[in-house]
PDB file of C-alpha atoms in Angstrom:
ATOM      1  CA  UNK D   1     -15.149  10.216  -4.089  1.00 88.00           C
ATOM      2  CA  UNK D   2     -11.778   8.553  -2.409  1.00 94.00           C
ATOM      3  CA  UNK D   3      -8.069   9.965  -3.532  1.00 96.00           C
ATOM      4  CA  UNK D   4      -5.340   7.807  -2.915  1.00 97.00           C
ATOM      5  CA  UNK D   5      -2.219   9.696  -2.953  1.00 95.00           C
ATOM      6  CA  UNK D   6       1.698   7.237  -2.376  1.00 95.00           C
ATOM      7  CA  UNK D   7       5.143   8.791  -1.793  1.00 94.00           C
ATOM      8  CA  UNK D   8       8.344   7.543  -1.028  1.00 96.00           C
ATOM      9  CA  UNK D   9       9.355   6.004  -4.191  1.00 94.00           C
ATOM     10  CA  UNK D  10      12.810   5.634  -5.678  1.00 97.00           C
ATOM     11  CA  UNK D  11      15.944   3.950  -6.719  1.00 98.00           C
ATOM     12  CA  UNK D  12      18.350   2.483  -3.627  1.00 98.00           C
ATOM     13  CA  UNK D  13      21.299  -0.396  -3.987  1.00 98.00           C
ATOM     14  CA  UNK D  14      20.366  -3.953  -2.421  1.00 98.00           C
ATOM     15  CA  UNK D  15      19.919  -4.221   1.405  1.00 98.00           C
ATOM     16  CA  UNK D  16      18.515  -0.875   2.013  1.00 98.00           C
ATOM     17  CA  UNK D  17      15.556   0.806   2.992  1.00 98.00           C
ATOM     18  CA  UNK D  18      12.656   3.190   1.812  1.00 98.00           C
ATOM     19  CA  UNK D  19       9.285   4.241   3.447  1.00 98.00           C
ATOM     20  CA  UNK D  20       6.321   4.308   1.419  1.00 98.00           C
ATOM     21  CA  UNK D  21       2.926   6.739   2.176  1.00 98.00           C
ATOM     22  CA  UNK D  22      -0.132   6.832   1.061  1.00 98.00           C
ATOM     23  CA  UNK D  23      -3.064   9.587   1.966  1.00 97.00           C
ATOM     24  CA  UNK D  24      -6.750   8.916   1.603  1.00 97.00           C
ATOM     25  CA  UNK D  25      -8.160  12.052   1.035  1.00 95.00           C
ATOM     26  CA  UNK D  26     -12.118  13.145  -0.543  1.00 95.00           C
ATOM     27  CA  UNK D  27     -15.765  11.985   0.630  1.00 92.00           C
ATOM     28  CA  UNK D  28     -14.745   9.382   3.365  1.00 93.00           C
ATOM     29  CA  UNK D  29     -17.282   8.311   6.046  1.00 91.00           C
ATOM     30  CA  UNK D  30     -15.546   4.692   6.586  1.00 91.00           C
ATOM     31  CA  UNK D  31     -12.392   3.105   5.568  1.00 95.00           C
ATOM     32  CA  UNK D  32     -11.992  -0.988   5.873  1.00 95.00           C
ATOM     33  CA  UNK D  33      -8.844  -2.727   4.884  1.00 96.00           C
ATOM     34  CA  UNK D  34      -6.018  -0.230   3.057  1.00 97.00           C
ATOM     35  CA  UNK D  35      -2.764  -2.082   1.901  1.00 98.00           C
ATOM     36  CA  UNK D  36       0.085  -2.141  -1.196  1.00 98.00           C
ATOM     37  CA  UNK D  37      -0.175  -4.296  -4.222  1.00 98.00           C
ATOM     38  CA  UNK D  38       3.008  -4.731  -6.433  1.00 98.00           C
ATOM     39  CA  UNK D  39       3.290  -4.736 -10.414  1.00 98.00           C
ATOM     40  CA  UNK D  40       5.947  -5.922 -12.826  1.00 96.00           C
ATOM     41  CA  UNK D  41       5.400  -5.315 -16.710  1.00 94.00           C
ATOM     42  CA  UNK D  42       3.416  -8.016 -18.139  1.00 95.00           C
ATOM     43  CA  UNK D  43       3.028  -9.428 -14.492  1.00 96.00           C
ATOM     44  CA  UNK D  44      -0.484  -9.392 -12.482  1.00 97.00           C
ATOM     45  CA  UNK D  45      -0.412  -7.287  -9.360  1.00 97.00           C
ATOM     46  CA  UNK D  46       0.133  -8.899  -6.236  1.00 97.00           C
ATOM     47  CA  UNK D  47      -0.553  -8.071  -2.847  1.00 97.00           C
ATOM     48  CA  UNK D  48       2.133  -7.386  -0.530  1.00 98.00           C
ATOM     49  CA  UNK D  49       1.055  -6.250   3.036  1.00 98.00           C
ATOM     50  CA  UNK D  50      -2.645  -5.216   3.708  1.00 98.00           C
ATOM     51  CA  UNK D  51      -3.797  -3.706   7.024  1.00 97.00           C
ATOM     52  CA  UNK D  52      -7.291  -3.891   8.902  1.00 95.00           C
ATOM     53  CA  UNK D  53      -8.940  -0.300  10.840  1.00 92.00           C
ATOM     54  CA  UNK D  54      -7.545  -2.211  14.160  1.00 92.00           C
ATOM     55  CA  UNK D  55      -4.303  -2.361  13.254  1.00 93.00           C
ATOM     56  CA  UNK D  56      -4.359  -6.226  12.381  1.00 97.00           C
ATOM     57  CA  UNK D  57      -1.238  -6.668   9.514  1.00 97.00           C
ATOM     58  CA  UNK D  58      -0.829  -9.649   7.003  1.00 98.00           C
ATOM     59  CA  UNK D  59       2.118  -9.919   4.497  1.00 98.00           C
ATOM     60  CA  UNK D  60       3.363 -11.921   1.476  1.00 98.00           C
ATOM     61  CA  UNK D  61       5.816 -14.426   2.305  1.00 97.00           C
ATOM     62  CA  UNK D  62       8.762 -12.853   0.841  1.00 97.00           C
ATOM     63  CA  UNK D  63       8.739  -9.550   2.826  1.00 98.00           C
ATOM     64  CA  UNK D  64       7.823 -10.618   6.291  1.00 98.00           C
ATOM     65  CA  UNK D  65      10.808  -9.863   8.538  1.00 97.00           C
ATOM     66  CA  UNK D  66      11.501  -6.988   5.693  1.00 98.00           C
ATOM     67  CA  UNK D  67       8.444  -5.010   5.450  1.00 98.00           C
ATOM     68  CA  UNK D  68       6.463  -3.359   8.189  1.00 98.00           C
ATOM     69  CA  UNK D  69       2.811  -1.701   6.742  1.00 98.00           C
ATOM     70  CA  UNK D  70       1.364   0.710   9.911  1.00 97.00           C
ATOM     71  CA  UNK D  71      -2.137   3.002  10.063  1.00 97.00           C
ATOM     72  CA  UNK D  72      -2.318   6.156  11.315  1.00 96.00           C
ATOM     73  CA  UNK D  73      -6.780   6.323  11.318  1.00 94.00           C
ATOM     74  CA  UNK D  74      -6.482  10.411  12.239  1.00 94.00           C
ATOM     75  CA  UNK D  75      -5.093  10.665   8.991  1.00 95.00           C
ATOM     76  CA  UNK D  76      -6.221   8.255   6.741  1.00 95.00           C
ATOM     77  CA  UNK D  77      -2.681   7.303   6.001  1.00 97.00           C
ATOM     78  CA  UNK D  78      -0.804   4.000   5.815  1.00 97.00           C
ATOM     79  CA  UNK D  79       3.119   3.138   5.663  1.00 98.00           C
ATOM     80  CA  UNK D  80       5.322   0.891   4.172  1.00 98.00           C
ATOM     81  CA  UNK D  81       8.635   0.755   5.914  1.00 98.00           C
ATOM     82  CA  UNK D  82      10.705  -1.391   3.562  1.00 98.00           C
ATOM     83  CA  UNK D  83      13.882  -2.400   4.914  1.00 98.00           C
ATOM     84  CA  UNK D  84      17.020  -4.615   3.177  1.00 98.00           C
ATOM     85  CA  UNK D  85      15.765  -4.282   0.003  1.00 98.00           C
ATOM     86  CA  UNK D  86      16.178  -7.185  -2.593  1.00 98.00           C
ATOM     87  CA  UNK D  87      16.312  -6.282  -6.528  1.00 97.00           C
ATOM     88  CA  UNK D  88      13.353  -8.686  -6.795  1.00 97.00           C
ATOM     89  CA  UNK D  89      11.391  -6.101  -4.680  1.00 98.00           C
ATOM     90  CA  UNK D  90      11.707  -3.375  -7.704  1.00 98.00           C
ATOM     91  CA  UNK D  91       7.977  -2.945  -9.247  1.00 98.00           C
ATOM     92  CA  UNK D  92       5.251  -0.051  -9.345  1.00 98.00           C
ATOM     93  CA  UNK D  93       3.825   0.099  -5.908  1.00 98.00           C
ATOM     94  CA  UNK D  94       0.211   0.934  -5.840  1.00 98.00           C
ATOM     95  CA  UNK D  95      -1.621   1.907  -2.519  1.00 98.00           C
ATOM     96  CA  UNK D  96      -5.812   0.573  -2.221  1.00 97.00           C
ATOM     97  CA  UNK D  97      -8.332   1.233   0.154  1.00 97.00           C
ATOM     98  CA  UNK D  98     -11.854   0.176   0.741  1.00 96.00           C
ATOM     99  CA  UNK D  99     -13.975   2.833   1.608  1.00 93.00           C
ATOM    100  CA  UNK D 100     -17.343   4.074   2.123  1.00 92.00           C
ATOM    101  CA  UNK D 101     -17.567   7.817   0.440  1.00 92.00           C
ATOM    102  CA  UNK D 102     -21.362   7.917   1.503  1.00 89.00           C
ATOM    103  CA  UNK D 103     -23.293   7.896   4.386  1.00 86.00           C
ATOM    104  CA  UNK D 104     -25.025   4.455   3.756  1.00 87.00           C
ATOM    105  CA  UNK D 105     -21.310   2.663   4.648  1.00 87.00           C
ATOM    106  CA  UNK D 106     -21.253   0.987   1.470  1.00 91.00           C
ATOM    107  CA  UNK D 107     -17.582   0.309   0.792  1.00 92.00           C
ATOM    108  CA  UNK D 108     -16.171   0.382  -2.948  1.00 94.00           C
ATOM    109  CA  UNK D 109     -12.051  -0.536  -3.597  1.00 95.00           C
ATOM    110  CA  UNK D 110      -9.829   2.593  -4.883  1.00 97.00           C
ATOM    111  CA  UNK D 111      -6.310   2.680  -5.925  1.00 97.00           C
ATOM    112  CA  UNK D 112      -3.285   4.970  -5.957  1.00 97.00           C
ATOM    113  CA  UNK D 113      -1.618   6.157  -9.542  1.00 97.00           C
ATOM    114  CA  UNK D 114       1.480   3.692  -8.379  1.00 97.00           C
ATOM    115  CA  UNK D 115       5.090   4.739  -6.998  1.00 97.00           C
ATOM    116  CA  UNK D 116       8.097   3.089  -8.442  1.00 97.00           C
ATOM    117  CA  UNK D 117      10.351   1.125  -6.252  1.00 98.00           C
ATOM    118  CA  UNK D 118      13.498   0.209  -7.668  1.00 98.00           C
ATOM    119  CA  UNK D 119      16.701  -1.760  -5.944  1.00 98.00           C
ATOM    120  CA  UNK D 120      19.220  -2.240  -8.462  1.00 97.00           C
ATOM    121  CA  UNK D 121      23.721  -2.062  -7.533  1.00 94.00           C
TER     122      UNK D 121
END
């Protein structure tokens, strides 16, 4: 099976940055689309940036110009660079991927255990 590992959590003050990981590890032949989702409690999750296998990015509205999500393939790792941080940005992150952990290609979603991002003066 697929392991999604995230890093890069934490607690900053308004307008400033943090860089989120996340590894893809386990039985991987193929992986599609990996991105972030976002959680408040009681709230659904949300997507907030999701990136393709060539590199092709889309965001929410309310990060683009903030966020940057990158790919590194080689490593079956994406990024979050989060930068001026709002305290409306504070919620669990959680890292997905869709990925094939057999040979036939057939692609299933996984998620990450969640990192908390918090931006609070």
């Amino acid at each position: 099976q697929v392991q999604l590992v995230e890093s890069g959590g934490g607690l900053v003050q308004p307008g400033e940055s943090l860089r989120l990981s996340c590894a893809a590890s386990g039985s991987i032949f193929s992986i599609n689309d990996m991105g972030w989702y976002r959680q408040n409690p009681g709230k659904q999750r949300d997507l907030v940036a999701g990136i393709e296998s060539d590199g092709s990015a889309r965001y929410v509205d309310s990060v683009k110009g903030r966020f940057t999500i990158s790919r590194d393939n080689a490593k079956n790792t994406i990024y979050l660079q989060m930068n001026n941080l709002e305290p409306e940005d504070t919620a669990v992150y959680y890292c997905y991927a869709a990925a094939a952990p057999y040979s036939d290609y057939r692609h299933y979603d996984y998620w990450g255990s969640g990192t908390q991002v918090t931006v609070s003066s």
